[in-house]
Coordinates of C-alpha atoms in Angstrom, one line a residue:
X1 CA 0.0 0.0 0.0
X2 CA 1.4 3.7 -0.9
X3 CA 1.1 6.0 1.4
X4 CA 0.9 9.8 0.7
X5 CA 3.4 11.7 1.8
X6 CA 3.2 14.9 -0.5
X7 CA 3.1 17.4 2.9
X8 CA 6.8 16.3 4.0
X9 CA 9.1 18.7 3.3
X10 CA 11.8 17.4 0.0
X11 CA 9.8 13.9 0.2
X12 CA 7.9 12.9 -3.1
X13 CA 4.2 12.5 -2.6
X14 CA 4.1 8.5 -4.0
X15 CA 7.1 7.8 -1.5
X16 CA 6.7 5.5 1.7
X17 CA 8.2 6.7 4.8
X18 CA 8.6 4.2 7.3
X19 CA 10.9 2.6 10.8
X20 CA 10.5 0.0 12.4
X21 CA 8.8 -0.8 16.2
X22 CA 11.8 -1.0 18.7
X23 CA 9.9 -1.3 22.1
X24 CA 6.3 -1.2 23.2
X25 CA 5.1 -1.2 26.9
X26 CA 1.6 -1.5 25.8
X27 CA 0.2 2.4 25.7
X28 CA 3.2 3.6 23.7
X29 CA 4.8 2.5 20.7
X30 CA 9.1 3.5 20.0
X31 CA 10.1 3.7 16.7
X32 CA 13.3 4.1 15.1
X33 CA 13.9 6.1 11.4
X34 CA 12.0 8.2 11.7
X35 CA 12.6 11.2 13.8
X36 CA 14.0 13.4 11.2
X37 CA 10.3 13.7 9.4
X38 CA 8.3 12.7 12.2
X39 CA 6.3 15.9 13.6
X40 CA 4.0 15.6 16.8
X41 CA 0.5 14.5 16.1
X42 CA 1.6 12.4 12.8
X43 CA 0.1 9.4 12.7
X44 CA 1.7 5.3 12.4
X45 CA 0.4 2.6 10.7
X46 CA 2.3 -0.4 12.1
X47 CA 1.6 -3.5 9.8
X48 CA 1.4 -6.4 12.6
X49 CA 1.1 -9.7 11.2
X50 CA -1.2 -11.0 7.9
X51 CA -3.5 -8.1 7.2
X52 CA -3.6 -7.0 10.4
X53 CA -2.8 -3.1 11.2
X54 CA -2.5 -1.1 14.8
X55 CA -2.7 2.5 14.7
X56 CA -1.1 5.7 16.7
X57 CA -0.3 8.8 16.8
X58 CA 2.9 10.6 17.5
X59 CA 2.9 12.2 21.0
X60 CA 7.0 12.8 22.1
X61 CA 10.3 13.0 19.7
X62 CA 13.8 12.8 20.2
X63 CA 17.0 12.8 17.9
X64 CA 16.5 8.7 16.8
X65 CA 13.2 7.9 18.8
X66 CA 9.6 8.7 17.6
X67 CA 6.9 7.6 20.6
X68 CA 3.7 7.1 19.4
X69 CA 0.7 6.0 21.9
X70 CA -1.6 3.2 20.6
X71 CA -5.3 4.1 19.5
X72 CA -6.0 0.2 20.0
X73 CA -4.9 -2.9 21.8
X74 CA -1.3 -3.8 21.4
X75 CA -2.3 -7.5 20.6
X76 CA 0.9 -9.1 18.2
X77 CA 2.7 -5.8 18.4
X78 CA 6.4 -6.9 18.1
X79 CA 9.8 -5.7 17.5
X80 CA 10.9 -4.7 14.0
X81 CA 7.7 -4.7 12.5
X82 CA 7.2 -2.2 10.0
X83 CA 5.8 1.2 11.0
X84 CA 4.5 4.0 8.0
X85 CA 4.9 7.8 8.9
X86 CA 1.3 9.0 7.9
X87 CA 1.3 12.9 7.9
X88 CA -1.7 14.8 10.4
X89 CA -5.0 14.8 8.2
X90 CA -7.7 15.7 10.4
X91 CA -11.3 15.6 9.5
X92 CA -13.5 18.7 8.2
X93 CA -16.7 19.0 9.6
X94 CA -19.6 19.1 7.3
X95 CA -23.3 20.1 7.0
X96 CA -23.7 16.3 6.0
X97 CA -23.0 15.5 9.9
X98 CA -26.2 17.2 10.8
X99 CA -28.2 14.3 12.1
X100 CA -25.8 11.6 12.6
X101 CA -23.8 10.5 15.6
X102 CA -19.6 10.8 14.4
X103 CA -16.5 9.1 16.0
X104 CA -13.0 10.8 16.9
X105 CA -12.4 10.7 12.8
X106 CA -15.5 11.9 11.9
X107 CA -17.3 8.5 10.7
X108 CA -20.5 8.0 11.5
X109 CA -22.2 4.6 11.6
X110 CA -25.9 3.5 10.8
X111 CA -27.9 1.6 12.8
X112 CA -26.6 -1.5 10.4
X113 CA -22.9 -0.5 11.2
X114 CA -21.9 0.4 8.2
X115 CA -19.8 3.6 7.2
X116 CA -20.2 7.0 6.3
X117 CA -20.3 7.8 2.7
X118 CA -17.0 8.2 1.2
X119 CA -18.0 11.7 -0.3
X120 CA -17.7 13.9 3.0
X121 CA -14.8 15.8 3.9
X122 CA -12.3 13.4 5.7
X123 CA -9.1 15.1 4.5
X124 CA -7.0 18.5 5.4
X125 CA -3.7 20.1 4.4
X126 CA -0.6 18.7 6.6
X127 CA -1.5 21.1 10.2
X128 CA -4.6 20.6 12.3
X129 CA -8.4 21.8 11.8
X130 CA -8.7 20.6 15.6
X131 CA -6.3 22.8 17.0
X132 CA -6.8 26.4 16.4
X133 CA -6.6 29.1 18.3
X134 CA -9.7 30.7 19.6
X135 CA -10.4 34.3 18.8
X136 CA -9.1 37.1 20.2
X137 CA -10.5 37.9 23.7
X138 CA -10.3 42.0 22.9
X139 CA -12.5 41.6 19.5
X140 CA -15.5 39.5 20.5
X141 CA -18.7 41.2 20.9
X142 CA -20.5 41.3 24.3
X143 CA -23.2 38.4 25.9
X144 CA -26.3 39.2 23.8
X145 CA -30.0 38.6 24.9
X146 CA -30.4 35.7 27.4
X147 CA -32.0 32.1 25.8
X148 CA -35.3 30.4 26.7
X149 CA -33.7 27.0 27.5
X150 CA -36.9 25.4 28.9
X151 CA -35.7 25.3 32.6
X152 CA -36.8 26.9 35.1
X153 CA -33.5 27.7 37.1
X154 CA -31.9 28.8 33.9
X155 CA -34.1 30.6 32.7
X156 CA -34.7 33.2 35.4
X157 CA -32.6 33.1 39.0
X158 CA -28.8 31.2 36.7
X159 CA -29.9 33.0 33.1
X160 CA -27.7 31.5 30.2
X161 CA -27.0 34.3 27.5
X162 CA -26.2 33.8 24.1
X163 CA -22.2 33.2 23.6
X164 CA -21.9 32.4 27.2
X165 CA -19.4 29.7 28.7
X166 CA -21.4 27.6 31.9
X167 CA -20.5 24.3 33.9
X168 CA -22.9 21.6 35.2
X169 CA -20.7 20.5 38.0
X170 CA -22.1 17.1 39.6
X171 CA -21.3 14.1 41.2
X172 CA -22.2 10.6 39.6
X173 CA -26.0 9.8 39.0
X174 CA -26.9 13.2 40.3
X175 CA -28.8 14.1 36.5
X176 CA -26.3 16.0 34.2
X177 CA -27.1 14.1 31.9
X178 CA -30.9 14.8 32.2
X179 CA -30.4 18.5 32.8
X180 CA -28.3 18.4 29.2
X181 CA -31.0 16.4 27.4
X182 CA -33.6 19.3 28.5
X183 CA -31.3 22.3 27.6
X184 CA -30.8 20.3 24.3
X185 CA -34.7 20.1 23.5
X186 CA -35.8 23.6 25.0
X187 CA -32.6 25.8 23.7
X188 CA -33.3 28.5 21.0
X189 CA -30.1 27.4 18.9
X190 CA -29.7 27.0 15.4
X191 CA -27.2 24.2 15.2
X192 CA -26.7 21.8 18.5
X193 CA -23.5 19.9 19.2
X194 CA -23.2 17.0 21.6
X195 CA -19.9 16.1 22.5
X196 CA -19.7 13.1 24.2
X197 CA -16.6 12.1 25.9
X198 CA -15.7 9.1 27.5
X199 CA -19.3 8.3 28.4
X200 CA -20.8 5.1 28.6
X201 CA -21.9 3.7 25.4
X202 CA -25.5 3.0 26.7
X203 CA -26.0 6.6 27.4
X204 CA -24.4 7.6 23.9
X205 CA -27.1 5.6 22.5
X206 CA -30.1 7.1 24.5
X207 CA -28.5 10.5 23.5
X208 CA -28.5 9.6 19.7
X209 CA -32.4 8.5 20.3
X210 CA -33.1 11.1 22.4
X211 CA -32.1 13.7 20.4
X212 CA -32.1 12.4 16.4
X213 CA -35.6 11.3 16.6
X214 CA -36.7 14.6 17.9
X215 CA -38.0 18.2 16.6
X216 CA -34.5 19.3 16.3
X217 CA -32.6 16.3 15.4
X218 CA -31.2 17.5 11.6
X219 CA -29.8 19.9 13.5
X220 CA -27.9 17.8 15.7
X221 CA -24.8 16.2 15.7
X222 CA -23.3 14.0 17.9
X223 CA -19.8 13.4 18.2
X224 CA -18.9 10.3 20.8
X225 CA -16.1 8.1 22.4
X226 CA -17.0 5.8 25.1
X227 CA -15.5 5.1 27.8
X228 CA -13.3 2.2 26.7
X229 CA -12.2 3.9 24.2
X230 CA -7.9 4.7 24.5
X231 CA -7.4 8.4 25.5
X232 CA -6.3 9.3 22.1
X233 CA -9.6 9.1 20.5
X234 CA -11.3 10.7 23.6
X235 CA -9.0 13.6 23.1
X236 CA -9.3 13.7 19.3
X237 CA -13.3 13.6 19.4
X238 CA -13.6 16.4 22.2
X239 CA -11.6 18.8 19.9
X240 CA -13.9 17.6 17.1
X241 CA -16.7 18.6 18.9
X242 CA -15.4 22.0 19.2
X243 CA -14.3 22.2 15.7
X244 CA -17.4 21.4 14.7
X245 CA -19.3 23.9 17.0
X246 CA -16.6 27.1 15.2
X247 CA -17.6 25.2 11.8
X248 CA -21.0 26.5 12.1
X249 CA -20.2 29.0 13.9
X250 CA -18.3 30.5 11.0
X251 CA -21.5 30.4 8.9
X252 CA -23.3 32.9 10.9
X253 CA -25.5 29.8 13.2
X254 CA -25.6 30.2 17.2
X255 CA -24.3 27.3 17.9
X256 CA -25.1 25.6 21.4
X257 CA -22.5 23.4 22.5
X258 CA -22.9 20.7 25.2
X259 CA -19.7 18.8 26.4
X260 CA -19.8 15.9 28.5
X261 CA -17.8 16.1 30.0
X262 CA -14.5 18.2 30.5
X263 CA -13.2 15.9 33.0
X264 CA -12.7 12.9 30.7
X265 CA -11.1 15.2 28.6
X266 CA -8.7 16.1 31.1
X267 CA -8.4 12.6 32.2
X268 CA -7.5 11.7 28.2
X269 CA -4.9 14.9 28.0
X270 CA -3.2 13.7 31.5
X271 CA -2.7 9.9 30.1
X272 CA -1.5 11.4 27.1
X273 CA 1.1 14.1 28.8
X274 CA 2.5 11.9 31.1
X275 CA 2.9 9.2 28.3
X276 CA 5.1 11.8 26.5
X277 CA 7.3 11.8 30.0
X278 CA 5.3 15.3 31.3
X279 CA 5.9 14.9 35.0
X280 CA 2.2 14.4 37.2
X281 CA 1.7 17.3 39.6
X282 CA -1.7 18.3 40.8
X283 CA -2.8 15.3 42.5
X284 CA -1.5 13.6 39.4
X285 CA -2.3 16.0 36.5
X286 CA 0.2 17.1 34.7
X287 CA 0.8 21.4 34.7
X288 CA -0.3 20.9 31.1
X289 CA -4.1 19.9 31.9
X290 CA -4.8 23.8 32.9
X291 CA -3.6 24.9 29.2
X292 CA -5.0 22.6 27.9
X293 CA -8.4 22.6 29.8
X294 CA -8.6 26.4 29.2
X295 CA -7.3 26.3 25.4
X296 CA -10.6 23.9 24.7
X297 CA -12.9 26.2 26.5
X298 CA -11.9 29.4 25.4
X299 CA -12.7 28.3 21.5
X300 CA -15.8 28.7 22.5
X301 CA -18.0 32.1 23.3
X302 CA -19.2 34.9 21.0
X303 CA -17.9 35.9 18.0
X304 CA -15.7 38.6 16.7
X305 CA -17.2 42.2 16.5
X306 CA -18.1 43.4 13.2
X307 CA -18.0 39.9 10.8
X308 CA -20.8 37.5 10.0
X309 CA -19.9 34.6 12.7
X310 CA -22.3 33.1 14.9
X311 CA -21.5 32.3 18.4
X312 CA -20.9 29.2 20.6
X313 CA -22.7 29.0 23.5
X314 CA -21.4 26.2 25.3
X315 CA -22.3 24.0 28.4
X316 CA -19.6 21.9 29.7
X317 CA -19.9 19.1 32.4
X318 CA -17.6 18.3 35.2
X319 CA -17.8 15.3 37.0
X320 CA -17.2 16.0 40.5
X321 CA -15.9 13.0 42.5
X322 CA -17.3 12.3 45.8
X323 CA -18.7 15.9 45.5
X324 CA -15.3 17.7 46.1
X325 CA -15.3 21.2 44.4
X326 CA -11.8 22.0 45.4
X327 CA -10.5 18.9 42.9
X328 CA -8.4 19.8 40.5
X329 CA -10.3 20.0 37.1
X330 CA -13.2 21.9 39.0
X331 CA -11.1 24.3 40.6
X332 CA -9.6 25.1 37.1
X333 CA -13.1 25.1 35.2
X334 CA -14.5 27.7 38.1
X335 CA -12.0 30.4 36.7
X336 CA -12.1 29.8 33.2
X337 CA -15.8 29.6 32.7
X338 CA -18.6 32.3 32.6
X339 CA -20.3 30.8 35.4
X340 CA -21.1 27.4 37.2
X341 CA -24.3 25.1 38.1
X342 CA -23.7 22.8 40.9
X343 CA -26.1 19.6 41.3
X344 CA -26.2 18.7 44.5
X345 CA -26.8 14.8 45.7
X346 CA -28.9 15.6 48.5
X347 CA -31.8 17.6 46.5
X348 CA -31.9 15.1 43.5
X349 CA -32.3 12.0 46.5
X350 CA -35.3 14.0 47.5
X351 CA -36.4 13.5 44.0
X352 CA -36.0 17.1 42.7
X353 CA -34.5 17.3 39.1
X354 CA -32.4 19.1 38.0
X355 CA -30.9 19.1 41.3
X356 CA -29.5 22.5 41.1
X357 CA -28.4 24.0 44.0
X358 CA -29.3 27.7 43.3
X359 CA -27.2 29.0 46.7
X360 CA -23.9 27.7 45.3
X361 CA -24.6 28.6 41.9
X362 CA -23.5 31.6 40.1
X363 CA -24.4 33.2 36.5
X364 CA -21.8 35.9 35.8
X365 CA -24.2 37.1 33.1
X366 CA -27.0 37.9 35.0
X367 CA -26.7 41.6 35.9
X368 CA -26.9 42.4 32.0
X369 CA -29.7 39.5 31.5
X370 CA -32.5 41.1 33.5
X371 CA -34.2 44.1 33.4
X372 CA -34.7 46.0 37.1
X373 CA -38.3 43.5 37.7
X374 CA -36.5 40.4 36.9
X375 CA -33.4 41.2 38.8
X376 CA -36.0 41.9 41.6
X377 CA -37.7 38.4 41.5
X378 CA -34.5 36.5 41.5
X379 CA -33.2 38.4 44.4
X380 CA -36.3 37.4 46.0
X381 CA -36.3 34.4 45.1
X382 CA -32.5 33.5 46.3
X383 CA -33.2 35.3 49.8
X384 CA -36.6 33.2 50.3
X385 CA -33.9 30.1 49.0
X386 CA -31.1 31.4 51.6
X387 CA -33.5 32.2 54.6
X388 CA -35.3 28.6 54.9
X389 CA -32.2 26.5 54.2
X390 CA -30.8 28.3 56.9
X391 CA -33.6 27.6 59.1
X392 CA -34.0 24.3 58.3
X393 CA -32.7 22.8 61.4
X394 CA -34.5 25.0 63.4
X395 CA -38.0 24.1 61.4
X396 CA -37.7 20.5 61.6
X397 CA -36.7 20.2 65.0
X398 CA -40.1 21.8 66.6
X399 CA -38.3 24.9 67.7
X400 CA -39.6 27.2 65.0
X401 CA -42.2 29.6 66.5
X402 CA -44.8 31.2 63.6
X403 CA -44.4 35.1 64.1
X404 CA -41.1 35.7 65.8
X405 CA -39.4 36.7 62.3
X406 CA -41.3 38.1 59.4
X407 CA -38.9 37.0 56.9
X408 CA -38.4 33.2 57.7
X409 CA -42.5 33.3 58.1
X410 CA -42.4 34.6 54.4
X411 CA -39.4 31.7 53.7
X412 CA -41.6 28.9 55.2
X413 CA -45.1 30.0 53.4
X414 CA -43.0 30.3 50.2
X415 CA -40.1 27.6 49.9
X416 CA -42.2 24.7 48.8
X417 CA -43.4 26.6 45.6
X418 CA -40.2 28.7 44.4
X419 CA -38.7 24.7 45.2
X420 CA -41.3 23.0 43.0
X421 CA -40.6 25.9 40.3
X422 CA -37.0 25.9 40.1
X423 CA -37.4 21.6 39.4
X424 CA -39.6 21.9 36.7
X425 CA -38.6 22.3 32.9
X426 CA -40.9 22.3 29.7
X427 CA -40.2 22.7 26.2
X428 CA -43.0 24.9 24.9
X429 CA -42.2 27.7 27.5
X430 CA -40.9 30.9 26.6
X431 CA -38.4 32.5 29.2
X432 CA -40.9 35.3 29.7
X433 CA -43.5 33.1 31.0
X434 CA -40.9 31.3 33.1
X435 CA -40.4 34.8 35.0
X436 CA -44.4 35.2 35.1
X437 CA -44.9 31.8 37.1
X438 CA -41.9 33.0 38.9
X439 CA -43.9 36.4 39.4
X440 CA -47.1 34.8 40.4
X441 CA -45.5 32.7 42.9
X442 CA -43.9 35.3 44.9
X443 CA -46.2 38.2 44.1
X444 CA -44.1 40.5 41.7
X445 CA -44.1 42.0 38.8
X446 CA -41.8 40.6 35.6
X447 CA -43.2 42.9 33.2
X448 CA -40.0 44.6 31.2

């Protein structure tokens, strides 16, 4: 087989440019003869015995060693097989994506398992169409006009503007995944890209069913790699996802973006630095994981003031274990983003979803996203939030007296109802009638 080599510098394009396998620990791949063309993010072919091929990608170099970490089990790898130099060729997105679910290399598969057509962009020049550098922070245009989303929370007390950056920080089984699905149906976007990373195939495939069946399903796409997939792919398809969301976005759309999650990502990147010898730091992440983490998320946002782009207005996950805020890739998603949604465990085991906890939630867009009556009845409604919780003790103990404090009195006749509204979501409801249920629950007006 011929492999193209026509973007290496002085090498002619029929030529084949290959070394041969000289160690393996089972992740990574050394290869010798190649370190003089090699680049990072290349690609090897290693041709392992009959027909059989193993693939990787380039991830360190030195003067006579190219590393290379596996993108599948190391099964018959051996010393001095033959390994091809393949230069970078990334995949384009495409308008032909809308309504499919794609993998890291932007194939998509039918229900029968067979490929995509051959016709859609898979090739680019030698470079990288996943890797780009987001726009300049000093030339894009402001938050716009909030979004109806179809949930209550967000749509009034944690409002989500167009072009805004937001994390969904939760433990396991706390309902990211349902909040996402209900953003995904009620959002007012014209393109919607799912990325999921590292996720379990099951819920890949309720997404795909979920979402492709419905109203808005040619205008979704789905990019996915599940969790047993190697961290290579899980890397590759989280910056396809993105790619995908500035590919629209560079057609004029508002694009919502919704990445599950940012800690696999992280997860992938840290397998992948310290495979390349980075040394672990940060209760085992590497110093790279903030670049990198910050790099993905700043690619998305609003666009540049003046030209004909859309936006990107993106909601990423974080799984939070054992509900520990102060880990690592939270504590570096809290600074980067424009605001963050924490689930808590103990209101969704109550059976409230989404279990938002609206106290230790913030919306950095929400001074600009309400006019002076809505900024009113989520003021309200936060101090009616704040005044019971703090109560609580008190209340269910017996040793709350009716009448010795106006405001708790007000907390305790209202907290059932603001709670019951903040859990509920529906896709046929404006944002302006979310604020008049808000309105006639605590007796205000939302009128602009």
């Amino acid at each position: 087989m011929i492999h193209q080599s026509s973007d290496l510098p002085g090498v002619p394009a029929s030529a084949v440019i290959w070394g041969r396998v000289c160690g393996s620990d089972g992740a990574r791949v050394r290869v010798s003869g190649l370190a003089q063309l090699a680049r990072i993010g290349d690609q090897l072919r290693i041709q392992l015995d009959g027909d059989r091929e193993a693939m990787a990608e380039i991830v360190a170099l030195d003067r006579a060693i190219a590393v290379g970490m596996l993108m599948g089990p190391a099964n018959g790898l051996a010393a001095g097989q033959r390994a091809c130099l393949e230069p970078m060729a990334d995949p384009v997105p495409s308008a032909a994506w809308l309504g499919h679910v794609v993998d890291a290399f932007g194939r998509a598969r039918s229900a029968e398992g067979t490929a995509a057509p051959a016709t859609w962009p898979t090739g680019a020049p030698r470079g990288s169409t996943l890797r780009v550098a987001p726009p300049p922070g000093d030339l894009r245009r402001p938050l716009t006009a909030a979004m109806s989303t179809g949930v209550a929370a967000l749509d009034t007390v944690l409002p989500l503007c167009r072009g805004q950056r937001i994390g969904i920080f939760a433990g396991s089984g706390v309902g990211k995944s349902m909040l996402l699905d209900a953003i995904a149906r009620g959002a007012d976007a014209d393109v919607i890209v799912v990325g999921l990373i590292g996720e379990r195939g099951r819920e890949v495939a309720g997404f795909a069913r979920g979402l492709l069946d419905g109203p808005n399903g040619d205008r979704t796409v789905i990019v996915a790699a599940t969790s047993d997939q190697p961290a290579l792919l899980k890397r590759r398809a989280a910056l396809l996802a993105m790619a995908c969301a500035e590919h629209f976005r560079d057609q004029g759309k508002h694009v919502l973006l919704l990445f599950d999650s940012v800690t696999r990502f992280a997860e992938a990147h840290r397998e992948i630095a310290l495979a390349a010898g980075e040394m672990a730091s940060l209760r085992a992440f590497p110093p790279s994981t903030t670049a990198a983490v910050a790099q993905l998320c700043e690619r998305a946002g609003p666009g540049i003031v003046g030209d004909q782009g859309g936006d990107v207005t993106a909601v990423f996950t974080v799984l939070v274990a054992g509900s520990d805020m102060e880990e690592p890739v939270a504590d570096m998603l809290r600074g980067v983003l424009d605001g963050h949604v924490i689930l808590d465990r103990a209101i969704a085991e109550r059976g409230r979803f989404p279990a938002i906890d609206v106290r230790r939630s913030v919306s950095r867009s929400a001074p600009g996203a309400w006019n002076d009556a809505e900024g009113a009845l989520c003021r309200r409604a936060r101090s009616i939030i704040a005044t019971y919780e703090d109560a609580a003790p008190l209340i269910r103990s017996g040793l709350y007296s009716p009448g010795s404090d106006a405001a708790l009195d007000e907390a305790v006749r209202l907290y059932p109802e603001v709670d019951a509204f903040l859990g509920t979501t529906s896709l046929a409801r404006p944002r302006a009638e979310a604020f008049r249920e808000l309105a006639a629950i605590l007796g205000g007006d939302p009128a602009r």
